mmCIF file of C-alpha atoms in Angstrom:
data_model
loop_
_atom_site.group_PDB
_atom_site.id
_atom_site.type_symbol
_atom_site.label_atom_id
_atom_site.label_comp_id
_atom_site.label_asym_id
_atom_site.label_seq_id
_atom_site.Cartn_x
_atom_site.Cartn_y
_atom_site.Cartn_z
ATOM 1 C CA MET A 1 -6.385 0.460 -6.506
ATOM 2 C CA VAL A 2 -7.836 -2.530 -4.781
ATOM 3 C CA GLU A 3 -9.718 -5.580 -6.087
ATOM 4 C CA GLN A 4 -11.882 -6.491 -3.139
ATOM 5 C CA ARG A 5 -14.757 -8.778 -1.984
ATOM 6 C CA VAL A 6 -16.301 -6.426 0.643
ATOM 7 C CA GLN A 7 -19.964 -5.964 0.916
ATOM 8 C CA ASP A 8 -20.928 -2.407 -0.055
ATOM 9 C CA ASN A 9 -22.490 -1.538 3.491
ATOM 10 C CA LYS A 10 -19.120 -2.185 5.054
ATOM 11 C CA ALA A 11 -16.938 -0.495 2.513
ATOM 12 C CA LYS A 12 -16.725 2.921 4.314
ATOM 13 C CA GLU A 13 -16.237 1.396 7.720
ATOM 14 C CA ILE A 14 -13.285 -0.824 6.362
ATOM 15 C CA ILE A 15 -11.536 1.928 4.429
ATOM 16 C CA ASN A 16 -11.708 4.292 7.465
ATOM 17 C CA LYS A 17 -10.017 1.630 9.510
ATOM 18 C CA CYS A 18 -7.360 0.867 7.020
ATOM 19 C CA ALA A 19 -6.731 4.537 5.867
ATOM 20 C CA PRO A 20 -8.449 7.134 8.016
ATOM 21 C CA GLY A 21 -8.508 10.408 6.295
ATOM 22 C CA TRP A 22 -7.846 9.027 2.871
ATOM 23 C CA SER A 23 -10.348 9.509 -0.065
ATOM 24 C CA TRP A 24 -11.705 6.823 -2.121
ATOM 25 C CA CYS A 25 -14.051 6.041 -4.950
ATOM 26 C CA SER A 26 -15.433 2.726 -6.550
ATOM 27 C CA ASN A 27 -17.299 1.573 -9.427
ATOM 28 C CA ARG A 28 -20.387 0.597 -7.490
ATOM 29 C CA SER A 29 -22.659 2.864 -9.564
ATOM 30 C CA SER A 30 -21.849 0.852 -12.687
ATOM 31 C CA ASP A 31 -21.184 -2.551 -11.063
ATOM 32 C CA GLY A 32 -23.376 -3.659 -8.176
ATOM 33 C CA LYS A 33 -20.512 -5.531 -6.593
ATOM 34 C CA GLY A 34 -18.194 -2.469 -6.742
ATOM 35 C CA ARG A 35 -15.110 -4.656 -7.741
ATOM 36 C CA ILE A 36 -12.636 -1.800 -7.928
ATOM 37 C CA TRP A 37 -11.716 0.697 -5.128
ATOM 38 C CA ILE A 38 -9.160 3.550 -5.687
ATOM 39 C CA ILE A 39 -7.806 4.836 -2.397
ATOM 40 C CA TRP A 40 -5.508 7.947 -2.218
ATOM 41 C CA ASP A 41 -3.918 10.261 0.392
ATOM 42 C CA PRO A 42 -5.496 13.678 -0.291
ATOM 43 C CA ASN A 43 -2.443 15.442 1.156
ATOM 44 C CA LYS A 44 -0.163 13.912 -1.491
ATOM 45 C CA ILE A 45 -2.454 12.922 -4.397
ATOM 46 C CA GLN A 46 -5.599 14.403 -5.905
ATOM 47 C CA PHE A 47 -7.676 12.006 -7.978
ATOM 48 C CA THR A 48 -10.641 13.108 -10.063
ATOM 49 C CA MET A 49 -12.882 10.242 -11.264
ATOM 50 C CA LEU A 50 -13.980 10.920 -14.777
ATOM 51 C CA GLN A 51 -15.783 7.503 -15.737
ATOM 52 C CA ASN A 52 -16.457 4.401 -13.979
ATOM 53 C CA LEU A 53 -17.719 1.268 -15.762
ATOM 54 C CA THR A 54 -18.159 -2.387 -14.786
ATOM 55 C CA GLN A 55 -14.480 -3.178 -15.843
ATOM 56 C CA TYR A 56 -12.659 0.054 -15.121
ATOM 57 C CA ILE A 57 -12.346 3.357 -13.346
ATOM 58 C CA HIS A 58 -10.867 6.229 -15.388
ATOM 59 C CA GLY A 59 -9.705 9.451 -13.830
ATOM 60 C CA LYS A 60 -7.059 12.116 -13.496
ATOM 61 C CA VAL A 61 -4.154 12.114 -11.075
ATOM 62 C CA HIS A 62 -2.399 15.223 -9.662
ATOM 63 C CA ASN A 63 0.695 14.729 -7.661
ATOM 64 C CA ILE A 64 0.622 17.717 -5.305
ATOM 65 C CA SER A 65 4.411 17.793 -4.384
ATOM 66 C CA SER A 66 5.556 17.949 -8.074
ATOM 67 C CA SER A 67 2.383 19.220 -9.868
ATOM 68 C CA ARG A 68 2.778 16.356 -12.243
ATOM 69 C CA GLN A 69 -0.519 15.166 -13.732
ATOM 70 C CA PHE A 70 -1.485 12.202 -15.736
ATOM 71 C CA ALA A 71 -4.518 10.013 -16.650
ATOM 72 C CA PHE A 72 -5.112 6.800 -14.761
ATOM 73 C CA THR A 73 -7.252 3.828 -15.509
ATOM 74 C CA ALA A 74 -7.725 1.053 -13.009
ATOM 75 C CA ILE A 75 -8.679 -2.236 -14.780
ATOM 76 C CA TYR A 76 -10.619 -5.199 -13.582
ATOM 77 C CA GLY A 77 -11.254 -7.435 -16.649
ATOM 78 C CA LEU A 78 -14.161 -9.860 -16.489
ATOM 79 C CA HIS A 79 -13.248 -13.570 -17.016
ATOM 80 C CA THR A 80 -14.564 -14.319 -20.463
ATOM 81 C CA ILE A 81 -13.314 -13.248 -23.945
ATOM 82 C CA ALA A 82 -16.780 -12.125 -24.895
ATOM 83 C CA HIS A 83 -17.127 -9.839 -21.725
ATOM 84 C CA ARG A 84 -13.766 -8.207 -22.242
ATOM 85 C CA CYS A 85 -14.670 -7.094 -25.697
ATOM 86 C CA ALA A 86 -16.461 -3.990 -24.286
ATOM 87 C CA MET A 87 -13.332 -3.156 -22.263
ATOM 88 C CA TRP A 88 -11.024 -3.214 -25.203
ATOM 89 C CA GLU A 89 -13.433 -0.843 -27.164
ATOM 90 C CA ALA A 90 -13.840 1.450 -24.153
ATOM 91 C CA LEU A 91 -9.993 1.749 -23.857
ATOM 92 C CA ARG A 92 -9.765 2.537 -27.597
ATOM 93 C CA ASN A 93 -12.387 5.367 -27.236
ATOM 94 C CA LEU A 94 -10.203 6.625 -24.234
ATOM 95 C CA ASP A 95 -7.129 6.589 -26.314
ATOM 96 C CA SER A 96 -8.657 8.594 -29.144
ATOM 97 C CA GLN A 97 -9.246 11.420 -26.633
ATOM 98 C CA MET A 98 -6.078 11.226 -24.833
ATOM 99 C CA THR A 99 -3.570 14.079 -24.891
ATOM 100 C CA ASN A 100 -1.689 13.531 -21.528
ATOM 101 C CA PRO A 101 0.368 10.758 -20.078
ATOM 102 C CA TRP A 102 -1.748 7.731 -19.374
ATOM 103 C CA LEU A 103 -1.149 4.734 -17.045
ATOM 104 C CA ILE A 104 -3.476 1.728 -17.224
ATOM 105 C CA MET A 105 -3.386 -1.036 -14.574
ATOM 106 C CA VAL A 106 -3.932 -3.802 -13.164
ATOM 107 C CA ASP A 107 -6.087 -6.871 -13.612
ATOM 108 C CA PHE A 108 -6.654 -7.503 -17.306
ATOM 109 C CA ASN A 109 -7.583 -11.191 -16.853
ATOM 110 C CA ALA A 110 -5.929 -11.618 -20.217
ATOM 111 C CA ILE A 111 -2.556 -12.498 -21.518
ATOM 112 C CA MET A 112 -0.358 -11.178 -24.401
ATOM 113 C CA ASP A 113 1.942 -14.201 -25.009
ATOM 114 C CA ILE A 114 1.979 -17.861 -24.756
ATOM 115 C CA GLU A 115 4.700 -17.598 -22.156
ATOM 116 C CA ASP A 116 2.381 -15.662 -19.809
ATOM 117 C CA ARG A 117 0.641 -18.812 -18.636
ATOM 118 C CA VAL A 118 2.124 -22.127 -17.271
ATOM 119 C CA ASN A 119 -0.281 -25.007 -17.048
ATOM 120 C CA GLY A 120 -3.954 -24.598 -17.272
ATOM 121 C CA THR A 121 -6.344 -24.594 -20.084
ATOM 122 C CA THR A 122 -5.459 -24.558 -23.859
ATOM 123 C CA MET A 123 -4.483 -21.072 -25.127
ATOM 124 C CA GLN A 124 -7.111 -19.450 -27.211
ATOM 125 C CA GLU A 125 -6.022 -17.232 -30.006
ATOM 126 C CA ASN A 126 -8.686 -14.483 -29.204
ATOM 127 C CA GLU A 127 -7.293 -14.160 -25.750
ATOM 128 C CA ILE A 128 -4.040 -13.146 -27.134
ATOM 129 C CA LYS A 129 -5.278 -11.308 -30.307
ATOM 130 C CA GLU A 130 -7.559 -8.771 -28.798
ATOM 131 C CA PHE A 131 -4.978 -7.610 -26.150
ATOM 132 C CA ARG A 132 -2.069 -7.413 -28.828
ATOM 133 C CA ALA A 133 -4.470 -5.450 -31.113
ATOM 134 C CA LEU A 134 -5.167 -2.885 -28.399
ATOM 135 C CA MET A 135 -1.465 -2.398 -27.768
ATOM 136 C CA GLU A 136 -0.719 -1.863 -31.470
ATOM 137 C CA ASP A 137 -3.739 0.287 -32.222
ATOM 138 C CA CYS A 138 -3.104 2.584 -29.225
ATOM 139 C CA ARG A 139 0.685 2.586 -29.363
ATOM 140 C CA LEU A 140 0.721 1.225 -25.827
ATOM 141 C CA ASN A 141 3.892 -0.151 -24.066
ATOM 142 C CA GLU A 142 4.329 -2.066 -20.987
ATOM 143 C CA LEU A 143 6.494 -0.736 -18.165
ATOM 144 C CA THR A 144 9.537 -2.760 -17.196
ATOM 145 C CA THR A 145 8.976 -5.167 -14.309
ATOM 146 C CA VAL A 146 11.102 -6.472 -11.573
ATOM 147 C CA GLY A 147 10.279 -9.232 -8.981
ATOM 148 C CA ARG A 148 8.131 -12.162 -9.578
ATOM 149 C CA SER A 149 7.478 -13.415 -13.270
ATOM 150 C CA TYR A 150 3.870 -14.199 -12.802
ATOM 151 C CA THR A 151 1.122 -12.190 -11.122
ATOM 152 C CA TRP A 152 -1.521 -14.845 -10.266
ATOM 153 C CA THR A 153 -1.565 -18.488 -9.223
ATOM 154 C CA ASN A 154 -3.562 -21.151 -7.750
ATOM 155 C CA SER A 155 -0.534 -23.160 -6.898
ATOM 156 C CA HIS A 156 -0.932 -25.071 -10.229
ATOM 157 C CA VAL A 157 -1.621 -22.561 -12.866
ATOM 158 C CA TYR A 158 0.752 -19.484 -13.220
ATOM 159 C CA SER A 159 -0.400 -16.445 -15.232
ATOM 160 C CA ARG A 160 0.713 -12.985 -15.894
ATOM 161 C CA ILE A 161 -2.500 -11.101 -16.066
ATOM 162 C CA ASP A 162 -1.718 -8.031 -14.152
ATOM 163 C CA ARG A 163 0.139 -5.335 -15.959
ATOM 164 C CA ALA A 164 1.032 -1.726 -15.990
ATOM 165 C CA ILE A 165 0.874 -0.202 -19.559
ATOM 166 C CA VAL A 166 1.282 3.449 -20.770
ATOM 167 C CA ASN A 167 0.932 5.473 -23.797
ATOM 168 C CA ALA A 168 3.392 7.466 -25.967
ATOM 169 C CA HIS A 169 2.744 10.613 -23.959
ATOM 170 C CA TRP A 170 3.917 8.964 -20.761
ATOM 171 C CA MET A 171 7.010 7.481 -22.437
ATOM 172 C CA MET A 172 8.040 10.995 -23.628
ATOM 173 C CA ASN A 173 7.009 13.221 -20.677
ATOM 174 C CA MET A 174 7.348 10.994 -17.494
ATOM 175 C CA PRO A 175 10.624 9.797 -15.701
ATOM 176 C CA PRO A 176 11.616 6.090 -16.346
ATOM 177 C CA ILE A 177 10.135 3.927 -13.635
ATOM 178 C CA GLN A 178 9.807 0.165 -12.895
ATOM 179 C CA VAL A 179 6.892 -1.841 -11.718
ATOM 180 C CA ASN A 180 7.747 -3.951 -8.699
ATOM 181 C CA VAL A 181 5.738 -7.237 -8.719
ATOM 182 C CA MET A 182 5.549 -7.962 -4.966
ATOM 183 C CA ASP A 183 5.069 -11.127 -3.178
ATOM 184 C CA PRO A 184 1.224 -12.139 -2.831
ATOM 185 C CA GLN A 185 1.423 -13.086 0.885
ATOM 186 C CA PHE A 186 -2.053 -14.359 1.562
ATOM 187 C CA SER A 187 -3.729 -13.384 -1.821
ATOM 188 C CA ASP A 188 -3.666 -15.239 -5.162
ATOM 189 C CA HIS A 189 -2.558 -11.965 -6.914
ATOM 190 C CA SER A 190 0.742 -10.187 -6.562
ATOM 191 C CA PRO A 191 0.504 -6.465 -5.962
ATOM 192 C CA LEU A 192 2.014 -4.106 -8.391
ATOM 193 C CA CYS A 193 3.899 -1.220 -6.884
ATOM 194 C CA ILE A 194 4.962 1.939 -8.631
ATOM 195 C CA GLU A 195 7.064 4.675 -6.965
ATOM 196 C CA LEU A 196 6.445 7.721 -9.043
ATOM 197 C CA GLU A 197 8.935 9.894 -7.145
ATOM 198 C CA ILE A 198 11.632 9.251 -4.528
ATOM 199 C CA THR A 199 12.770 11.996 -2.357
ATOM 200 C CA MET A 200 15.776 11.984 -0.189
ATOM 201 C CA ASP A 201 15.649 13.576 3.279
ATOM 202 C CA THR A 202 19.050 14.487 4.422
ATOM 203 C CA ARG A 203 17.973 16.401 7.628
ATOM 204 C CA GLY A 204 19.015 14.997 11.007
ATOM 205 C CA LYS A 205 16.232 13.054 12.699
ATOM 206 C CA PRO A 206 15.328 14.091 16.315
ATOM 207 C CA PHE A 207 14.776 11.461 18.924
ATOM 208 C CA LYS A 208 11.297 10.102 18.956
ATOM 209 C CA PHE A 209 9.916 7.810 21.644
ATOM 210 C CA PHE A 210 7.987 4.935 20.056
ATOM 211 C CA ASN A 211 5.546 2.903 22.109
ATOM 212 C CA TYR A 212 6.953 -0.479 21.082
ATOM 213 C CA LEU A 213 10.111 0.314 23.330
ATOM 214 C CA ALA A 214 7.874 0.047 26.397
ATOM 215 C CA ASP A 215 7.263 -3.631 25.527
ATOM 216 C CA HIS A 216 10.942 -4.497 25.356
ATOM 217 C CA THR A 217 12.319 -6.804 28.130
ATOM 218 C CA TYR A 218 14.968 -4.281 29.301
ATOM 219 C CA PHE A 219 12.774 -1.257 29.250
ATOM 220 C CA GLU A 220 11.983 -1.048 33.083
ATOM 221 C CA ASN A 221 15.516 -1.745 33.945
ATOM 222 C CA ILE A 222 16.765 0.981 31.752
ATOM 223 C CA ILE A 223 14.443 3.556 33.295
ATOM 224 C CA ARG A 224 15.456 2.437 36.956
ATOM 225 C CA GLU A 225 19.102 2.472 36.168
ATOM 226 C CA ARG A 226 19.264 5.816 34.263
ATOM 227 C CA TRP A 227 16.829 7.643 36.662
ATOM 228 C CA ASP A 228 19.445 7.641 39.426
ATOM 229 C CA ASN A 229 19.761 11.352 40.123
ATOM 230 C CA LYS A 230 17.803 12.043 43.367
ATOM 231 C CA GLU A 231 18.077 15.731 43.044
ATOM 232 C CA ARG A 232 14.405 17.078 42.623
ATOM 233 C CA SER A 233 15.487 20.422 40.904
ATOM 234 C CA MET A 234 14.833 21.006 37.240
ATOM 235 C CA LYS A 235 18.536 20.434 36.628
ATOM 236 C CA GLY A 236 18.311 16.957 38.150
ATOM 237 C CA ILE A 237 15.137 16.156 36.181
ATOM 238 C CA TRP A 238 16.694 17.404 32.935
ATOM 239 C CA GLN A 239 19.789 15.215 33.609
ATOM 240 C CA ASN A 240 17.635 12.124 34.112
ATOM 241 C CA LEU A 241 15.723 12.676 31.033
ATOM 242 C CA ARG A 242 19.021 12.973 29.088
ATOM 243 C CA ASN A 243 20.279 9.778 30.474
ATOM 244 C CA VAL A 244 17.050 7.953 29.752
ATOM 245 C CA LYS A 245 17.119 9.434 26.157
ATOM 246 C CA ALA A 246 20.636 8.275 25.478
ATOM 247 C CA ALA A 247 19.817 4.631 26.744
ATOM 248 C CA LEU A 248 16.684 4.399 24.726
ATOM 249 C CA LYS A 249 18.239 5.643 21.488
ATOM 250 C CA SER A 250 20.956 2.961 22.023
ATOM 251 C CA LEU A 251 18.300 0.221 22.580
ATOM 252 C CA ASN A 252 16.377 1.522 19.487
ATOM 253 C CA ARG A 253 19.323 1.423 17.336
ATOM 254 C CA LYS A 254 20.404 -2.025 18.646
ATOM 255 C CA GLU A 255 17.097 -3.819 18.538
ATOM 256 C CA PHE A 256 14.798 -1.954 16.166
ATOM 257 C CA ALA A 257 16.991 -0.516 13.548
ATOM 258 C CA SER A 258 15.772 -1.116 9.836
ATOM 259 C CA THR A 259 12.226 -2.174 10.975
ATOM 260 C CA THR A 260 11.118 -2.309 7.245
ATOM 261 C CA ASN A 261 14.014 -4.796 6.539
ATOM 262 C CA LYS A 262 13.094 -6.948 9.486
ATOM 263 C CA VAL A 263 9.637 -7.235 8.080
ATOM 264 C CA GLN A 264 10.749 -7.861 4.617
ATOM 265 C CA GLN A 265 13.229 -10.691 5.586
ATOM 266 C CA PRO A 266 10.695 -13.090 7.143
ATOM 267 C CA ARG A 267 8.359 -12.303 4.387
ATOM 268 C CA GLU A 268 10.931 -13.369 1.893
ATOM 269 C CA THR A 269 11.831 -16.397 4.000
ATOM 270 C CA LEU A 270 8.261 -17.386 4.317
ATOM 271 C CA ALA A 271 7.750 -17.124 0.469
ATOM 272 C CA SER A 272 10.670 -19.334 0.033
ATOM 273 C CA ILE A 273 9.662 -21.840 2.617
ATOM 274 C CA GLN A 274 5.967 -21.970 1.061
ATOM 275 C CA ALA A 275 7.507 -22.479 -2.387
ATOM 276 C CA GLN A 276 9.260 -25.661 -1.157
ATOM 277 C CA MET A 277 6.139 -26.812 0.437
ATOM 278 C CA ARG A 278 4.131 -26.835 -2.726
ATOM 279 C CA THR A 279 4.877 -30.801 -3.023
ATOM 280 C CA THR A 280 3.865 -33.572 -0.706
ATOM 281 C CA THR A 281 7.464 -34.558 -0.260
ATOM 282 C CA ALA A 282 8.306 -31.418 1.835
ATOM 283 C CA PRO A 283 10.310 -32.389 5.068
ATOM 284 C CA ALA A 284 7.994 -32.484 8.288
ATOM 285 C CA ASP A 285 10.346 -30.071 10.118
ATOM 286 C CA MET A 286 9.574 -27.416 7.496
ATOM 287 C CA PHE A 287 6.174 -26.881 8.997
ATOM 288 C CA ASP A 288 7.718 -25.922 12.336
ATOM 289 C CA THR A 289 10.031 -23.560 10.442
ATOM 290 C CA GLU A 290 7.056 -22.013 8.645
ATOM 291 C CA LYS A 291 5.293 -21.555 12.057
ATOM 292 C CA ILE A 292 8.235 -19.714 13.546
ATOM 293 C CA THR A 293 8.753 -17.605 10.624
ATOM 294 C CA LYS A 294 4.999 -16.549 10.626
ATOM 295 C CA GLN A 295 5.441 -15.563 14.278
ATOM 296 C CA GLN A 296 8.501 -13.369 13.421
ATOM 297 C CA LEU A 297 6.592 -11.786 10.538
ATOM 298 C CA GLU A 298 3.645 -11.045 12.771
ATOM 299 C CA LYS A 299 5.871 -9.613 15.468
ATOM 300 C CA TRP A 300 7.677 -7.227 13.250
ATOM 301 C CA SER A 301 4.600 -6.263 11.302
ATOM 302 C CA LYS A 302 2.827 -5.120 14.501
ATOM 303 C CA ILE A 303 5.927 -3.088 15.345
ATOM 304 C CA GLU A 304 5.933 -1.471 11.975
ATOM 305 C CA GLU A 305 2.172 -0.869 12.105
ATOM 306 C CA ASN A 306 2.634 0.787 15.567
ATOM 307 C CA ILE A 307 5.187 3.103 14.171
ATOM 308 C CA TYR A 308 3.051 4.171 11.250
ATOM 309 C CA LYS A 309 0.051 4.765 13.753
ATOM 310 C CA GLN A 310 2.141 6.823 16.104
ATOM 311 C CA ARG A 311 3.629 8.920 13.200
ATOM 312 C CA SER A 312 0.197 9.570 11.717
ATOM 313 C CA ARG A 313 -0.947 11.041 15.046
ATOM 314 C CA VAL A 314 1.840 13.545 14.801
ATOM 315 C CA GLN A 315 0.713 14.396 11.327
ATOM 316 C CA TRP A 316 -2.781 14.944 12.685
ATOM 317 C CA LEU A 317 -1.627 17.160 15.354
ATOM 318 C CA LYS A 318 0.159 19.371 12.709
ATOM 319 C CA LEU A 319 -2.831 19.475 10.312
ATOM 320 C CA GLY A 320 -5.923 18.226 12.109
ATOM 321 C CA ASP A 321 -6.570 21.350 14.245
ATOM 322 C CA SER A 322 -6.182 23.960 11.538
ATOM 323 C CA ASN A 323 -9.709 23.920 10.125
ATOM 324 C CA THR A 324 -8.297 22.611 6.736
ATOM 325 C CA ALA A 325 -9.723 20.200 4.343
ATOM 326 C CA PHE A 326 -7.485 17.571 6.028
ATOM 327 C CA PHE A 327 -9.454 18.017 9.266
ATOM 328 C CA PHE A 328 -12.975 17.832 7.710
ATOM 329 C CA THR A 329 -11.961 14.951 5.413
ATOM 330 C CA SER A 330 -10.517 12.829 8.199
ATOM 331 C CA MET A 331 -13.559 13.263 10.456
ATOM 332 C CA LYS A 332 -16.184 12.867 7.763
ATOM 333 C CA GLY A 333 -18.473 9.915 8.264
ATOM 334 C CA ARG A 334 -16.944 9.225 11.828
ATOM 335 C CA THR A 335 -19.894 9.885 14.108
ATOM 336 C CA THR A 336 -19.410 7.938 17.266
ATOM 337 C CA GLN A 337 -19.836 9.690 20.605
ATOM 338 C CA ASN A 338 -16.195 9.937 21.266
ATOM 339 C CA GLN A 339 -15.472 11.204 17.838
ATOM 340 C CA ILE A 340 -18.129 14.004 18.135
ATOM 341 C CA LYS A 341 -16.275 14.976 21.319
ATOM 342 C CA LEU A 342 -13.079 15.250 19.401
ATOM 343 C CA LEU A 343 -14.713 17.776 17.097
ATOM 344 C CA THR A 344 -15.683 19.997 19.916
ATOM 345 C CA THR A 345 -12.597 19.671 22.214
ATOM 346 C CA ASP A 346 -10.057 22.542 22.302
ATOM 347 C CA ASP A 347 -7.041 20.885 23.886
ATOM 348 C CA GLY A 348 -5.502 19.654 20.739
ATOM 349 C CA ARG A 349 -5.710 15.798 21.596
ATOM 350 C CA PHE A 350 -6.786 14.534 18.213
ATOM 351 C CA GLY A 351 -5.941 11.064 16.954
ATOM 352 C CA SER A 352 -5.780 9.413 13.659
ATOM 353 C CA ASP A 353 -4.391 6.046 12.387
ATOM 354 C CA ARG A 354 -3.624 7.285 9.023
ATOM 355 C CA PRO A 355 -0.485 5.472 7.435
ATOM 356 C CA ASP A 356 2.022 7.948 6.386
ATOM 357 C CA ALA A 357 2.945 6.242 3.108
ATOM 358 C CA CYS A 358 3.976 7.890 -0.203
ATOM 359 C CA ARG A 359 3.371 5.261 -2.745
ATOM 360 C CA TRP A 360 0.791 4.833 -5.479
ATOM 361 C CA ARG A 361 0.192 1.112 -4.850
ATOM 362 C CA CYS A 362 -2.063 -1.082 -6.772
ATOM 363 C CA LEU A 363 -3.204 -4.401 -5.377
#
């Protein structure tokens, strides 16, 4: 689920760039601004929208790999107590009809305890009372969180207004999970991330050539040094390829192992640096450190993005040319001349930038 500020006429274009082949819905029909988007990978998740109103989208989620199903409600509460009254009442009506596990997220724009806000305006009793009454009347529970304590800030006020709450059916039938309150990066909200299922792949991984290797300083030298067999027979070519493969695998292990960690580390460092720069007494050299850290984060983020793009093309080659729903969903709405040629070509060269993630992520 994404709270966004994109104009409606650009929504489809942006979603197709961010997640080609993914399905999506919004509450534009009930709210002209379409504040809520829900985006999902149709190869892993099936989402059926049942209701959409100004402050929420409600539907049914089916996890294809496990056949597990649950109800899901994406929340974007309005900013005044009076306007949120309709949301509380609507959630009570949904609860009265609920017989399945139910997950409710994300931005309620309301707090449940005095400790949920630091600084800011004086606490109003109604702001706490209505939320608490909903939790008690519907027997809802908040999922355990890890990570940051507050989910929204303007660098002065800190609030915990984003939550993941569940009903009794969820507590009894779903596996225990935690909500990871992630770092906000360039937003004022912290994304909430839930991993519904974690699968371990113990199979050996074959060698894959990723394009980022070609940008490495030593790449050309490695090719020249390893392609040293002058014999032009197939055996000589095969031996050269083996030599190059071994050298590139070594380079990949040495320079690019644990790419995700190399992205996460500068993110955490940047968050720490920016936390120290909230006051005017921050040392002058900290600005240079921040700049260098941003450059490192940008470098490794681009490499990680490149990996996802290349992996997604492999997925497309597997699924895109089989006349399945994946093929038609991925190409729907993409009508440029080059894309029309892709529909008619028969040589199997299809492309997609679809990220191969397996998370139900709420921003």
